[in-house]
Each structure stands twice: as structure tokens, then as C-alpha cells.
Amino acid sequence: GAVVSQHPSWVICKSGTSVKIECRSLDFQATTMFWYRQFPKQSLMLMATSNEGSKATYEQGVEKDKFLINHASLTLSTLTVTSAHPEDSSFYICSAPGLAPYEQYFGPGTRLTVT
Amino acid sequence: GENVEQHPSTLSVQEGDSAVIKCTYSDSASNYFPWYKQELGKRPQLIIDIRSNVGEKKDQRIAVTLNKTAKHFSLHITETQPEDSAVYFCAGGFQKLVFGTGTRLLVSP
């Protein structure tokens, strides 16, 4: 089956620094990937859609200069949280569409803690 | 854009009872409605989904119904077991998914 991985699984960083999260499709190609953010005891909120070879599409209210997305290859999308602050602490999950229409395969998530 | 509402937020049942979670959506263009189970700290796991051209789908103890006219869909779990305890999310969309607010299901032995 389709497998999506994320790295790292958890990261702790200091306020003001930047953190990069990788999302990889391991056994299939993904021209599109989705990035979600999930705060504790809340739902998944779509942040942006990553498009291979072109600019990402950000959801309303998401700062594109703060959350930099790069989709440089058909199997890798990265999310960089720039100048991280404690309020950016969250569970970040990526997903990629699979072969079946509309289905999405989720990565295991990355827990970011900003101190 | 799409808006998905989900209720109840918490649901406690006894083992063996049935559980029903309901969602409504706003965008008539949405045509895919998955349900996910998420355990603490883990990724969402797809448990069942339904497309807009189908009214009902069943997989063993789990079933989903869709009413396109009323724009609502429901998850039904029969013969609940303690291992069904988790947070369940509905979602809806066309090309991108909007998630409901989640239901914390607790199944007591």
C-alpha cells in the first residue's frame, strides 16, 4: 500500500529558530501533498497544498512567509516553520493523494515543541 | 468554502452498544466523505469512506450513510468494543478535505 513518511517524528526548538519537516511518499509519486496542523484536542486544519514544481497554495489565514513549503521532487515536500514561537507548537501532518480517487495517505506526523 | 460540523463531541457507551456520530457539510460540490479514527499522537486512520453517488456503505461493524439532499452523513458502529475508544473525525471535500471537530468515543467494558 501507499506509504508516506515524515521526518523528524518530533522536534524541540528554541523560539526564533527555524525548523524543517520533510514529507516523503515512499512507493509512489505525489505531485500534490497536503500539510495539516493539529493543536491538542482539536481537529486537523489544512494549512496548504504543496504542488510539485510550482508554488504552494495556502489556506486563508496561514502566513506563507512563516510556513515555507517546497515540493522539489515527486516524492518530497518540505515545510519550514520560520522564526518559530511557542504558539507554533503543534502536531504537523502531511498527506498525499493515492491511486484511488480522493483518498489521502497520511504521514505519521511531526510533533513540534517551541520553547 | 466547505464547512463540516460534527456531533457529539464526546460519546460514552457500554461495550456491545451501538455508537452513532453525525456530520453535516455545506458545499454541495463535495463528493467524498471519509471517516478517520485517530489515537493519541498517531496519524488519522481511514476506517470507511463514501462517495456522493452512494447512499450507504458497510464494512463489518462499521457503516456510513449519506443524505446528499440534507447534506449530512453518519457513522454507525455496532457491537462496540473497548478498542474502538479513540477520536473519530469525519471529513468532506472535493479535492481537498475539511475535517469535522472530532468525537471522542469511550467504550466502557
mmCIF file of C-alpha atoms in Angstrom:
data_model
loop_
_atom_site.group_PDB
_atom_site.id
_atom_site.type_symbol
_atom_site.label_atom_id
_atom_site.label_comp_id
_atom_site.label_asym_id
_atom_site.label_seq_id
_atom_site.Cartn_x
_atom_site.Cartn_y
_atom_site.Cartn_z
ATOM 1 C CA GLY A 1 0.000 0.000 0.000
ATOM 2 C CA ALA A 2 0.933 3.642 -0.293
ATOM 3 C CA VAL A 3 3.270 4.812 2.443
ATOM 4 C CA VAL A 4 4.009 8.375 3.474
ATOM 5 C CA SER A 5 6.810 9.113 5.907
ATOM 6 C CA GLN A 6 7.697 12.225 7.857
ATOM 7 C CA HIS A 7 10.918 13.318 9.425
ATOM 8 C CA PRO A 8 11.542 14.121 12.187
ATOM 9 C CA SER A 9 8.816 12.498 14.268
ATOM 10 C CA TRP A 10 9.361 15.053 16.987
ATOM 11 C CA VAL A 11 11.488 18.161 17.376
ATOM 12 C CA ILE A 12 12.137 20.709 20.075
ATOM 13 C CA CYS A 13 13.491 24.088 19.065
ATOM 14 C CA LYS A 14 14.087 27.454 20.644
ATOM 15 C CA SER A 15 11.935 30.448 19.950
ATOM 16 C CA GLY A 16 13.164 32.410 16.939
ATOM 17 C CA THR A 17 14.779 29.486 15.157
ATOM 18 C CA SER A 18 13.553 27.682 12.043
ATOM 19 C CA VAL A 19 12.556 24.053 11.716
ATOM 20 C CA LYS A 20 12.227 21.951 8.568
ATOM 21 C CA ILE A 21 9.845 18.993 8.348
ATOM 22 C CA GLU A 22 10.075 16.504 5.496
ATOM 23 C CA CYS A 23 7.238 14.523 3.968
ATOM 24 C CA ARG A 24 8.053 11.689 1.586
ATOM 25 C CA SER A 25 5.944 9.352 -0.494
ATOM 26 C CA LEU A 26 7.896 6.109 -0.323
ATOM 27 C CA ASP A 27 6.424 3.896 -3.006
ATOM 28 C CA PHE A 28 4.514 6.258 -5.226
ATOM 29 C CA GLN A 29 4.829 9.673 -6.779
ATOM 30 C CA ALA A 30 2.860 12.607 -5.474
ATOM 31 C CA THR A 31 2.504 15.782 -7.489
ATOM 32 C CA THR A 32 0.391 17.168 -4.674
ATOM 33 C CA MET A 33 0.780 16.942 -0.927
ATOM 34 C CA PHE A 34 -1.261 18.468 1.853
ATOM 35 C CA TRP A 35 0.022 19.952 5.099
ATOM 36 C CA TYR A 36 -2.182 19.966 8.180
ATOM 37 C CA ARG A 37 -1.741 21.330 11.668
ATOM 38 C CA GLN A 38 -3.428 19.834 14.702
ATOM 39 C CA PHE A 39 -3.405 21.519 18.110
ATOM 40 C CA PRO A 40 -4.037 19.355 21.192
ATOM 41 C CA LYS A 41 -7.591 18.045 21.389
ATOM 42 C CA GLN A 42 -8.510 19.821 18.174
ATOM 43 C CA SER A 43 -9.180 18.841 14.607
ATOM 44 C CA LEU A 44 -6.862 18.762 11.625
ATOM 45 C CA MET A 45 -6.701 22.098 9.858
ATOM 46 C CA LEU A 46 -5.423 22.252 6.300
ATOM 47 C CA MET A 47 -2.602 24.756 6.072
ATOM 48 C CA ALA A 48 -1.548 24.476 2.461
ATOM 49 C CA THR A 49 -1.437 22.353 -0.646
ATOM 50 C CA SER A 50 2.033 21.640 -1.948
ATOM 51 C CA ASN A 51 2.434 21.367 -5.717
ATOM 52 C CA GLU A 52 5.455 19.785 -7.343
ATOM 53 C CA GLY A 53 7.324 22.314 -9.443
ATOM 54 C CA SER A 54 5.139 25.270 -8.561
ATOM 55 C CA LYS A 55 4.106 27.450 -5.666
ATOM 56 C CA ALA A 56 2.102 26.095 -2.793
ATOM 57 C CA THR A 57 -1.487 27.134 -2.264
ATOM 58 C CA TYR A 58 -2.095 28.429 1.246
ATOM 59 C CA GLU A 59 -5.382 28.381 3.122
ATOM 60 C CA GLN A 60 -6.862 31.619 4.349
ATOM 61 C CA GLY A 61 -5.148 32.892 7.461
ATOM 62 C CA VAL A 62 -1.942 30.904 7.006
ATOM 63 C CA GLU A 63 1.155 33.080 6.700
ATOM 64 C CA LYS A 64 3.053 31.967 3.616
ATOM 65 C CA ASP A 65 6.210 33.773 4.711
ATOM 66 C CA LYS A 66 6.204 31.961 8.016
ATOM 67 C CA PHE A 67 5.372 28.484 6.741
ATOM 68 C CA LEU A 68 7.584 27.905 3.729
ATOM 69 C CA ILE A 69 6.666 24.959 1.569
ATOM 70 C CA ASN A 70 8.867 23.426 -1.101
ATOM 71 C CA HIS A 71 7.879 20.491 -3.315
ATOM 72 C CA ALA A 72 11.067 19.958 -5.280
ATOM 73 C CA SER A 73 10.504 16.384 -6.398
ATOM 74 C CA LEU A 74 7.684 13.932 -6.970
ATOM 75 C CA THR A 75 8.365 12.222 -3.664
ATOM 76 C CA LEU A 76 9.375 15.019 -1.294
ATOM 77 C CA SER A 77 7.667 18.058 0.160
ATOM 78 C CA THR A 78 9.117 20.139 2.969
ATOM 79 C CA LEU A 79 7.536 22.538 5.437
ATOM 80 C CA THR A 80 9.804 25.063 7.126
ATOM 81 C CA VAL A 81 8.487 26.900 10.146
ATOM 82 C CA THR A 82 10.471 30.116 10.236
ATOM 83 C CA SER A 83 11.075 32.193 13.345
ATOM 84 C CA ALA A 84 9.140 29.683 15.403
ATOM 85 C CA HIS A 85 7.270 30.810 18.500
ATOM 86 C CA PRO A 86 5.661 28.770 21.294
ATOM 87 C CA GLU A 87 2.245 29.209 19.675
ATOM 88 C CA ASP A 88 3.567 27.275 16.665
ATOM 89 C CA SER A 89 3.905 24.209 18.873
ATOM 90 C CA SER A 90 1.608 21.648 17.303
ATOM 91 C CA PHE A 91 1.313 18.309 15.535
ATOM 92 C CA TYR A 92 2.082 18.750 11.830
ATOM 93 C CA ILE A 93 0.796 16.052 9.487
ATOM 94 C CA CYS A 94 1.248 15.714 5.755
ATOM 95 C CA SER A 95 -0.766 13.625 3.353
ATOM 96 C CA ALA A 96 -0.590 12.627 -0.276
ATOM 97 C CA PRO A 97 -3.328 11.541 -2.652
ATOM 98 C CA GLY A 98 -3.177 7.878 -3.539
ATOM 99 C CA LEU A 99 -4.163 5.980 -6.635
ATOM 100 C CA ALA A 100 -7.823 5.695 -5.668
ATOM 101 C CA PRO A 101 -9.817 8.850 -6.343
ATOM 102 C CA TYR A 102 -9.937 11.272 -3.426
ATOM 103 C CA GLU A 103 -8.159 9.018 -0.931
ATOM 104 C CA GLN A 104 -5.322 10.527 1.064
ATOM 105 C CA TYR A 105 -2.460 8.742 2.755
ATOM 106 C CA PHE A 106 -1.269 10.402 5.910
ATOM 107 C CA GLY A 107 2.236 10.614 7.253
ATOM 108 C CA PRO A 108 2.858 9.727 10.913
ATOM 109 C CA GLY A 109 3.061 13.374 11.929
ATOM 110 C CA THR A 110 5.733 15.582 13.471
ATOM 111 C CA ARG A 111 5.320 16.985 16.945
ATOM 112 C CA LEU A 112 6.922 20.408 17.176
ATOM 113 C CA THR A 113 7.590 21.991 20.539
ATOM 114 C CA VAL A 114 8.938 25.537 20.606
ATOM 115 C CA THR A 115 10.464 26.619 23.910
ATOM 116 C CA GLY B 1 -15.586 27.080 1.175
ATOM 117 C CA GLU B 2 -16.624 23.833 2.776
ATOM 118 C CA ASN B 3 -17.646 23.723 6.434
ATOM 119 C CA VAL B 4 -18.079 20.420 8.236
ATOM 120 C CA GLU B 5 -19.812 20.190 11.593
ATOM 121 C CA GLN B 6 -19.672 17.098 13.775
ATOM 122 C CA HIS B 7 -21.514 15.973 16.887
ATOM 123 C CA PRO B 8 -21.461 14.845 19.565
ATOM 124 C CA SER B 9 -18.058 15.981 20.789
ATOM 125 C CA THR B 10 -17.942 13.123 23.285
ATOM 126 C CA LEU B 11 -19.780 9.826 23.352
ATOM 127 C CA SER B 12 -19.682 7.224 26.097
ATOM 128 C CA VAL B 13 -21.208 3.787 25.529
ATOM 129 C CA GLN B 14 -21.113 0.389 27.133
ATOM 130 C CA GLU B 15 -19.333 -2.429 25.373
ATOM 131 C CA GLY B 16 -21.698 -4.082 22.921
ATOM 132 C CA ASP B 17 -23.823 -0.980 22.405
ATOM 133 C CA SER B 18 -24.027 0.939 19.144
ATOM 134 C CA ALA B 19 -22.487 4.362 18.572
ATOM 135 C CA VAL B 20 -23.617 6.963 16.066
ATOM 136 C CA ILE B 21 -21.706 10.081 15.061
ATOM 137 C CA LYS B 22 -23.244 12.666 12.771
ATOM 138 C CA CYS B 23 -21.782 15.283 10.439
ATOM 139 C CA THR B 24 -23.185 17.971 8.210
ATOM 140 C CA TYR B 25 -21.480 19.753 5.354
ATOM 141 C CA SER B 26 -22.183 22.946 3.482
ATOM 142 C CA ASP B 27 -20.689 22.640 -0.008
ATOM 143 C CA SER B 28 -22.876 20.707 -2.426
ATOM 144 C CA ALA B 29 -19.804 20.198 -4.639
ATOM 145 C CA SER B 30 -18.215 17.936 -2.024
ATOM 146 C CA ASN B 31 -18.304 14.349 -3.206
ATOM 147 C CA TYR B 32 -16.049 12.400 -0.882
ATOM 148 C CA PHE B 33 -16.741 11.755 2.789
ATOM 149 C CA PRO B 34 -14.196 9.717 4.744
ATOM 150 C CA TRP B 35 -14.194 8.816 8.407
ATOM 151 C CA TYR B 36 -10.966 8.590 10.354
ATOM 152 C CA LYS B 37 -10.023 7.090 13.694
ATOM 153 C CA GLN B 38 -7.173 8.775 15.493
ATOM 154 C CA GLU B 39 -5.416 7.512 18.570
ATOM 155 C CA LEU B 40 -3.374 9.837 20.726
ATOM 156 C CA GLY B 41 -0.230 11.005 18.986
ATOM 157 C CA LYS B 42 -0.900 8.956 15.880
ATOM 158 C CA ARG B 43 -1.904 9.687 12.323
ATOM 159 C CA PRO B 44 -5.578 9.514 11.310
ATOM 160 C CA GLN B 45 -6.552 6.072 10.045
ATOM 161 C CA LEU B 46 -9.207 5.746 7.380
ATOM 162 C CA ILE B 47 -11.916 3.406 8.620
ATOM 163 C CA ILE B 48 -14.565 3.873 5.961
ATOM 164 C CA ASP B 49 -15.479 6.331 3.249
ATOM 165 C CA ILE B 50 -18.384 7.067 0.966
ATOM 166 C CA ARG B 51 -18.712 8.870 -2.308
ATOM 167 C CA SER B 52 -21.591 11.076 -3.269
ATOM 168 C CA ASN B 53 -23.121 8.579 -5.678
ATOM 169 C CA VAL B 54 -23.705 6.072 -2.873
ATOM 170 C CA GLY B 55 -26.208 6.305 -0.022
ATOM 171 C CA GLU B 56 -24.847 3.688 2.317
ATOM 172 C CA LYS B 57 -21.751 1.583 2.785
ATOM 173 C CA LYS B 58 -20.975 -1.117 5.312
ATOM 174 C CA ASP B 59 -17.820 -2.872 6.413
ATOM 175 C CA GLN B 60 -18.374 -5.434 9.160
ATOM 176 C CA ARG B 61 -19.317 -3.471 12.313
ATOM 177 C CA ILE B 62 -18.967 -0.074 10.676
ATOM 178 C CA ALA B 63 -21.424 1.627 8.351
ATOM 179 C CA VAL B 64 -21.769 5.083 6.878
ATOM 180 C CA THR B 65 -24.887 6.707 5.461
ATOM 181 C CA LEU B 66 -25.063 9.779 3.275
ATOM 182 C CA ASN B 67 -28.020 12.055 2.605
ATOM 183 C CA LYS B 68 -26.979 14.413 -0.166
ATOM 184 C CA THR B 69 -30.208 16.358 -0.110
ATOM 185 C CA ALA B 70 -29.875 17.187 3.555
ATOM 186 C CA LYS B 71 -26.066 17.380 3.330
ATOM 187 C CA HIS B 72 -25.427 15.082 6.231
ATOM 188 C CA PHE B 73 -23.647 11.795 6.778
ATOM 189 C CA SER B 74 -23.338 9.492 9.748
ATOM 190 C CA LEU B 75 -21.022 6.835 11.115
ATOM 191 C CA HIS B 76 -22.561 3.806 12.796
ATOM 192 C CA ILE B 77 -20.518 1.400 14.882
ATOM 193 C CA THR B 78 -22.283 -1.695 16.142
ATOM 194 C CA GLU B 79 -21.207 -4.100 18.890
ATOM 195 C CA THR B 80 -18.674 -1.604 20.188
ATOM 196 C CA GLN B 81 -15.509 -2.875 21.840
ATOM 197 C CA PRO B 82 -13.087 -1.124 24.218
ATOM 198 C CA GLU B 83 -10.518 -0.950 21.416
ATOM 199 C CA ASP B 84 -12.945 1.258 19.480
ATOM 200 C CA SER B 85 -12.187 4.007 22.019
ATOM 201 C CA ALA B 86 -10.485 6.856 20.135
ATOM 202 C CA VAL B 87 -11.232 10.177 18.495
ATOM 203 C CA TYR B 88 -13.214 9.946 15.280
ATOM 204 C CA PHE B 89 -13.189 12.611 12.584
ATOM 205 C CA CYS B 90 -15.486 12.995 9.645
ATOM 206 C CA ALA B 91 -14.301 14.924 6.627
ATOM 207 C CA GLY B 92 -15.719 16.158 3.375
ATOM 208 C CA GLY B 93 -14.477 17.697 0.216
ATOM 209 C CA PHE B 94 -13.842 17.538 -3.474
ATOM 210 C CA GLN B 95 -10.102 17.764 -3.978
ATOM 211 C CA LYS B 96 -9.061 18.832 -0.507
ATOM 212 C CA LEU B 97 -10.590 17.675 2.752
ATOM 213 C CA VAL B 98 -12.190 19.720 5.504
ATOM 214 C CA PHE B 99 -12.357 17.899 8.815
ATOM 215 C CA GLY B 100 -15.069 17.921 11.428
ATOM 216 C CA THR B 101 -14.275 18.854 15.009
ATOM 217 C CA GLY B 102 -13.975 15.273 16.204
ATOM 218 C CA THR B 103 -15.836 12.936 18.534
ATOM 219 C CA ARG B 104 -14.140 11.314 21.488
ATOM 220 C CA LEU B 105 -15.648 7.833 21.806
ATOM 221 C CA LEU B 106 -15.222 5.957 25.056
ATOM 222 C CA VAL B 107 -16.337 2.348 25.204
ATOM 223 C CA SER B 108 -16.517 1.005 28.724
ATOM 224 C CA PRO B 109 -16.146 -2.732 29.404
#
